[in-house]
mmCIF file of C-alpha atoms in Angstrom:
data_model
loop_
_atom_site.group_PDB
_atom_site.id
_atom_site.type_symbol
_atom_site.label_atom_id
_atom_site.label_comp_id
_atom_site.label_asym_id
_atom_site.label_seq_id
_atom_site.Cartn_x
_atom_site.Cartn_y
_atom_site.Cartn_z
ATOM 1 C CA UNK A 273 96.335 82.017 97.389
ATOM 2 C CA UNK A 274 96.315 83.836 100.868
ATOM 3 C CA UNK A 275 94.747 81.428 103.260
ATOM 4 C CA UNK A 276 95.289 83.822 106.144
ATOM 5 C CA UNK A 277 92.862 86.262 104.752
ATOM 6 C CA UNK A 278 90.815 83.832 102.868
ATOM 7 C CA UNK A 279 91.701 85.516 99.592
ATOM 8 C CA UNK A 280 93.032 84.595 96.094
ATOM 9 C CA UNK A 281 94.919 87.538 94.937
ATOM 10 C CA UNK A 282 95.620 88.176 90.864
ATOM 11 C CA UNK A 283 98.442 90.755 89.746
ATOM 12 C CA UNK A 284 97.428 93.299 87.173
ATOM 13 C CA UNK A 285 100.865 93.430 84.407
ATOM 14 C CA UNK A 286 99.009 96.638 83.210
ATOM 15 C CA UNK A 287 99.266 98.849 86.409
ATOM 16 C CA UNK A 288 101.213 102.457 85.841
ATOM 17 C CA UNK A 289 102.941 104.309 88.445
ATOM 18 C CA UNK A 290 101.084 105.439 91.185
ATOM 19 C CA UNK A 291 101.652 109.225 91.969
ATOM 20 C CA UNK A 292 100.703 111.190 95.382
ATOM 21 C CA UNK A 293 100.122 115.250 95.516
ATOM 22 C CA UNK A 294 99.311 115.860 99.169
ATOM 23 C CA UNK A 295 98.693 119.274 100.848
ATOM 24 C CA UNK A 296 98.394 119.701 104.789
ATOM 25 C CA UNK A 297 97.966 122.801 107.063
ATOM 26 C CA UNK A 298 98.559 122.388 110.773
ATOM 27 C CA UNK A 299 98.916 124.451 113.825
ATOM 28 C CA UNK A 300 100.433 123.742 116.651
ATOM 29 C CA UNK A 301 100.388 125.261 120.520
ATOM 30 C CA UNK A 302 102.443 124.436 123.259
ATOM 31 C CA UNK A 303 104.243 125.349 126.515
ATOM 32 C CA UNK A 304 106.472 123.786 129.123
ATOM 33 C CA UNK A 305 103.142 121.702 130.450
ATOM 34 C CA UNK A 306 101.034 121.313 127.178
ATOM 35 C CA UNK A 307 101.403 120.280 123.696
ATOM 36 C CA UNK A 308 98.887 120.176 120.977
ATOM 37 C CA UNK A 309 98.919 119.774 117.710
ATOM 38 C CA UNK A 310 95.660 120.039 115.150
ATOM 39 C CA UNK A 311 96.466 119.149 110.861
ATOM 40 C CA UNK A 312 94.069 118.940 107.948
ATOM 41 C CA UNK A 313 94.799 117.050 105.215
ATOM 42 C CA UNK A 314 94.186 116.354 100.962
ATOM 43 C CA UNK A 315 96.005 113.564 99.505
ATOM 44 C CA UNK A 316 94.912 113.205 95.475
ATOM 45 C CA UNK A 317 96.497 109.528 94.089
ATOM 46 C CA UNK A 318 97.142 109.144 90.348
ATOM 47 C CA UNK A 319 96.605 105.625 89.408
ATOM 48 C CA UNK A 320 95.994 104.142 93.276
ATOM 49 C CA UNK A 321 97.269 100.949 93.674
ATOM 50 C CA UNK A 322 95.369 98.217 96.372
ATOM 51 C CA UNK A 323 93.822 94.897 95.903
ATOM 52 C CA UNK A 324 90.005 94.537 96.082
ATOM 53 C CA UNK A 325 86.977 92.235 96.295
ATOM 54 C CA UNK A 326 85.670 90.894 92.936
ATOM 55 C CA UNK A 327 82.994 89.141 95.211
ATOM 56 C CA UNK A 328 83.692 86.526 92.853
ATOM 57 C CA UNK A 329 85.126 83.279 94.315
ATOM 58 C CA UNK A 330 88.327 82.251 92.375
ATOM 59 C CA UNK A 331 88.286 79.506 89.671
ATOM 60 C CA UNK A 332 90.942 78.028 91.065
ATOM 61 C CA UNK A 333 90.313 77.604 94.821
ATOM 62 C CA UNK A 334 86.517 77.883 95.391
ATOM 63 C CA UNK A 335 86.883 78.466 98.678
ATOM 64 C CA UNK A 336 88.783 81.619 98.309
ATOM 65 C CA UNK A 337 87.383 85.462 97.096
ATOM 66 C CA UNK A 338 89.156 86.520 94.328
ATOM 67 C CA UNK A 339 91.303 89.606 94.659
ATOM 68 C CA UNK A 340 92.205 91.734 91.662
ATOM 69 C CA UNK A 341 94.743 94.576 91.936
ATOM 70 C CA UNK A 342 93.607 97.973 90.360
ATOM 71 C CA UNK A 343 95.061 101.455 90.236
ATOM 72 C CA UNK A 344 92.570 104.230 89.740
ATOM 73 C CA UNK A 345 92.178 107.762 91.171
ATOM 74 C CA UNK A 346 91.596 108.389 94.669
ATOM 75 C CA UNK A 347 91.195 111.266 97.218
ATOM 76 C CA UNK A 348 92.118 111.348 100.757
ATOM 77 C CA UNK A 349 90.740 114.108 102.905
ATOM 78 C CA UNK A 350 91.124 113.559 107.055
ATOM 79 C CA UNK A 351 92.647 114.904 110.281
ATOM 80 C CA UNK A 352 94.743 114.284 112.947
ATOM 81 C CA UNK A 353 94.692 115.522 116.596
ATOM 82 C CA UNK A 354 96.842 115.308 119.088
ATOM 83 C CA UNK A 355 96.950 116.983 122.306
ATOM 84 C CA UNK A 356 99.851 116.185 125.806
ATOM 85 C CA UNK A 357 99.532 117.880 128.969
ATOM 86 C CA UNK A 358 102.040 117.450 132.010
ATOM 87 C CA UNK A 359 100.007 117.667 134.853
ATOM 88 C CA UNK A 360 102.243 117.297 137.279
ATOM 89 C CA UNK A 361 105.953 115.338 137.585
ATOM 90 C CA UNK A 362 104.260 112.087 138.119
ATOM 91 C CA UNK A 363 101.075 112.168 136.107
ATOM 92 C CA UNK A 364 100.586 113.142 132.469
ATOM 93 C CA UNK A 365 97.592 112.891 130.181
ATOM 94 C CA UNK A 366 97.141 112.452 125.831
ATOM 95 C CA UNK A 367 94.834 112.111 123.695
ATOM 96 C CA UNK A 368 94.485 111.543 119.918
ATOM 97 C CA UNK A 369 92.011 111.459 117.101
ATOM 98 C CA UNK A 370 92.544 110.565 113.300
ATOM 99 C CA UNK A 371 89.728 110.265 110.323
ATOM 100 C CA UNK A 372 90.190 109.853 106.974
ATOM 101 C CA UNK A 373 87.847 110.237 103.909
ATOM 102 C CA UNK A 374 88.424 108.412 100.821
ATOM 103 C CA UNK A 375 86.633 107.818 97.499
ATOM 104 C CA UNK A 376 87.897 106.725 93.968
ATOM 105 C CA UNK A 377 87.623 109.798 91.695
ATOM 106 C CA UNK A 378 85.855 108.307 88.762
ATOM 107 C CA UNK A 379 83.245 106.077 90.510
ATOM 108 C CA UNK A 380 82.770 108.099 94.023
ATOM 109 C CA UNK A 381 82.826 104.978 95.775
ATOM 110 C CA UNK A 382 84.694 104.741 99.057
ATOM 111 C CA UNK A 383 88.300 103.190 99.048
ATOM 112 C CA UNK A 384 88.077 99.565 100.371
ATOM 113 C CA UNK A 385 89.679 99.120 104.635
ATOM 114 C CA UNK A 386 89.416 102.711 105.463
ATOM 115 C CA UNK A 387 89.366 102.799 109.453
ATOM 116 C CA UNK A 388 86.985 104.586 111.052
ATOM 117 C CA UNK A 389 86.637 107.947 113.223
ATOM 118 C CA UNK A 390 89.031 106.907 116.299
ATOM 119 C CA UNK A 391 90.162 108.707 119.226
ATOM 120 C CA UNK A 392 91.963 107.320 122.375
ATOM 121 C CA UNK A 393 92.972 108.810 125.836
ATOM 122 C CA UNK A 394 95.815 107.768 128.172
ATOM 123 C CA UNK A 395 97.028 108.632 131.846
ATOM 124 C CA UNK A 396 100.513 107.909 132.294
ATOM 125 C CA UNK A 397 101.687 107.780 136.196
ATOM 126 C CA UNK A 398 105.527 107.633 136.562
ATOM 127 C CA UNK A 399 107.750 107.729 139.716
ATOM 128 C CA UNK A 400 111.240 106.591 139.333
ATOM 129 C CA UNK A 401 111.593 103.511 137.157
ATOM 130 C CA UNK A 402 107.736 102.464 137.321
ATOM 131 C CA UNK A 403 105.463 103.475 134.636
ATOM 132 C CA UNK A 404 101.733 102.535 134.992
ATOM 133 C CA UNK A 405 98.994 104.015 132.429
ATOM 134 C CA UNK A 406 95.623 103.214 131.461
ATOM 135 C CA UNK A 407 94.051 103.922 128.245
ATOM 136 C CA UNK A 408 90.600 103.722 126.422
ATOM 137 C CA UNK A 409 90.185 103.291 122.587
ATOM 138 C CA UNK A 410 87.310 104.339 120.945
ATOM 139 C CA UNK A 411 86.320 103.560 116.965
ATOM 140 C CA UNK A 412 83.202 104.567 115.618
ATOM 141 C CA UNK A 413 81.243 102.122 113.076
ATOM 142 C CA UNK A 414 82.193 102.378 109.998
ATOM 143 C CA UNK A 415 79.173 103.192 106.981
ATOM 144 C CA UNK A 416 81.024 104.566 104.680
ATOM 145 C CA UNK A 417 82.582 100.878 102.989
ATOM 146 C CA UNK A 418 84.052 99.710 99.308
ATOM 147 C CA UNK A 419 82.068 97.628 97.229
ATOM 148 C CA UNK A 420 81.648 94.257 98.518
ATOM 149 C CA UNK A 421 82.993 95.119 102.225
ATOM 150 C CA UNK A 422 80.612 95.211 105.087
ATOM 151 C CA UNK A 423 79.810 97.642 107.912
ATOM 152 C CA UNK A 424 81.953 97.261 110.973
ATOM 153 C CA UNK A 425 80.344 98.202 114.316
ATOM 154 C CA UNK A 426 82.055 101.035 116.950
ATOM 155 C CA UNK A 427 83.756 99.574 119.895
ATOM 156 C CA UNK A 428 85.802 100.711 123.363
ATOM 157 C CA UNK A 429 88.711 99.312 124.608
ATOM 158 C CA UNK A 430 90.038 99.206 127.936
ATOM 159 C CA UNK A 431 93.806 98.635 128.506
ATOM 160 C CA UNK A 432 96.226 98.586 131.189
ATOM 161 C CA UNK A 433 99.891 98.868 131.043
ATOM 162 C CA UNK A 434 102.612 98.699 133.313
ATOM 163 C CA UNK A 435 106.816 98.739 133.180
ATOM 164 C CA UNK A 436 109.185 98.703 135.474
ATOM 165 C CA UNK A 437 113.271 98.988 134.048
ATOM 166 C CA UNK A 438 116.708 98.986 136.419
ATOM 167 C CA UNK A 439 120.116 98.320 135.678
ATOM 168 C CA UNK A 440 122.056 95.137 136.453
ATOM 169 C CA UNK A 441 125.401 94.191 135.796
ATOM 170 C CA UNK A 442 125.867 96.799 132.928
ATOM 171 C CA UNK A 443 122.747 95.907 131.044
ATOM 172 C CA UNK A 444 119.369 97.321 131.231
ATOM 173 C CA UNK A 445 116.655 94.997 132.448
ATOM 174 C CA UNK A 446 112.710 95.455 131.715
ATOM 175 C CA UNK A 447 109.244 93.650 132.923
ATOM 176 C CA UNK A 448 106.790 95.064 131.517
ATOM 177 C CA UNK A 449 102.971 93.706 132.333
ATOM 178 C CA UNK A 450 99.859 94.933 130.319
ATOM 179 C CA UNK A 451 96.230 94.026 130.147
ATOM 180 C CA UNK A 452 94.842 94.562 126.672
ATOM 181 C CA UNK A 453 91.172 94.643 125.623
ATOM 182 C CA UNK A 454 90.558 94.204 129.731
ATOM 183 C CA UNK A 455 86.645 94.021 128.924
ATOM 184 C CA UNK A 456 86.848 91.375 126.669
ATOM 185 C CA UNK A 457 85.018 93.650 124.286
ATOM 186 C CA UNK A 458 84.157 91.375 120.842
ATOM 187 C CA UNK A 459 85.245 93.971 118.259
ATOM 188 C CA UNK A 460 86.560 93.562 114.249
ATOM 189 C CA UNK A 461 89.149 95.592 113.012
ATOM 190 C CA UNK A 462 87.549 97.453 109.443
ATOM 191 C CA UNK A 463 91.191 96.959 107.910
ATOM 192 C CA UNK A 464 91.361 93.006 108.513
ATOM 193 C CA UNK A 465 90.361 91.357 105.349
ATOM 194 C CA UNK A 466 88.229 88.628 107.731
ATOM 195 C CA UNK A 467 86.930 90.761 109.872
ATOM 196 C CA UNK A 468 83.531 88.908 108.923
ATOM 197 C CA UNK A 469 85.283 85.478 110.102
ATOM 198 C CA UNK A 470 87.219 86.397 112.673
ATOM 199 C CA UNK A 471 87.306 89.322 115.477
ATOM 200 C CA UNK A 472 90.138 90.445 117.123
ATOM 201 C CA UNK A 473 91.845 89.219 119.752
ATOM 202 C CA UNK A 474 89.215 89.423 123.461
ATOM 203 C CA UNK A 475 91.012 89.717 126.730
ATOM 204 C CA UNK A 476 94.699 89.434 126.660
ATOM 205 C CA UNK A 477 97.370 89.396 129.209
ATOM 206 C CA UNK A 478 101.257 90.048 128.721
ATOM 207 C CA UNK A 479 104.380 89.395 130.742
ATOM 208 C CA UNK A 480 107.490 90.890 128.890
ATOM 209 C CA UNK A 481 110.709 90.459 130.770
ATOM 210 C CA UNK A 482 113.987 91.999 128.578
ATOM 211 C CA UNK A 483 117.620 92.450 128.571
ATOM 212 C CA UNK A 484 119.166 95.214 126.696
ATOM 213 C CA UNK A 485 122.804 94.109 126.574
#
């Protein structure tokens, strides 16, 4: 039984090897200011391994979905972006954006806890030993689920971070402050196995102080 994720999950003795070919072609442009970086990619799994929903409850513990382990073909297909640019010495500014496609071979279905289309973009402001940035998260909804999952719905998320470091007594000392999720947007996270029971985590403040000896 795993009660954090509300599942019962059975072994499979019969499970072979699983075997990844992957192929990527990326191109990448930069300068002393900017940095970007673009890659396509094709992943084809022999015999890919992962646990899924019977949407059977277990015989065992009722109250738990049972979870079988299979390994069958699967193909990835996605992209990742990535771009940096150093506007100036204080500010800089990134974004990034990552999808991925997958389906078992035999039974076109889509792999189960795929994550979405989701691209994020952060302004970093640094002078001296302060670092502030702000950054905003964005996943689309996600249609394209494995048998017995569920749509998840897009969200945004606001954050704020902030770290300050100096040197005492021949250690380095950090406090570092951030405001996660500062919108208290109610989101669920397409790779959590109770996303349906539980969202993430709303508003949340952190104070981090450290000593690096």
């Amino acid at each position: 039984p795993h009660l954090a994720a509300y599942s019962y999950d059975v072994g499979n003795a019969s499970l072979q090897e699983e075997i990844g070919t992957s192929f990527e072609v990326f191109t990448t442009v930069s300068n002393e200011t900017f940095f970007s970086k673009m890659s396509v990619y094709a992943t084809y799994f022999q015999n890919f391994i992962i646990p899924v929903n019977t949407g059977q409850r277990s015989l065992r513990r009722n109250d738990l979905f049972l979870y079988r382990y299979i390994g069958e073909d699967a193909l990835f297909l996605g992209y990742e972006f990535q771009i940096e640019w150093k506007i100036n010495k204080f500010f800089n500014l990134s974004a990034n954006s990552f999808y991925t496609n997958a389906r078992f071979v035999e039974s076109q279905q889509y792999v189960p806890r795929i994550p979405p289309l989701i691209s994020s973009i952060d302004g970093v402001f640094r002078y001296n030993s302060l670092e502030v940035s702000v950054g905003i998260t964005n996943g689309l909804a996600q249609r394209k689920f494995g048998e017995f999952e569920t749509e998840t719905q897009g969200y945004t998320l606001l954050n704020f971070k902030s770290q300050y470091h100096f040197q005492w007594n021949n250690s380095l000392h950090t406090l570092s402050f951030s405001i996660l999720n500062a919108t208290n947007q109610l989101y669920r996270n397409h790779l959590n196995r109770i996303k349906d029971a539980e969202p993430e985590q709303g508003i949340n403040a952190r104070l981090l102080y450290s000593v690096f000896l």
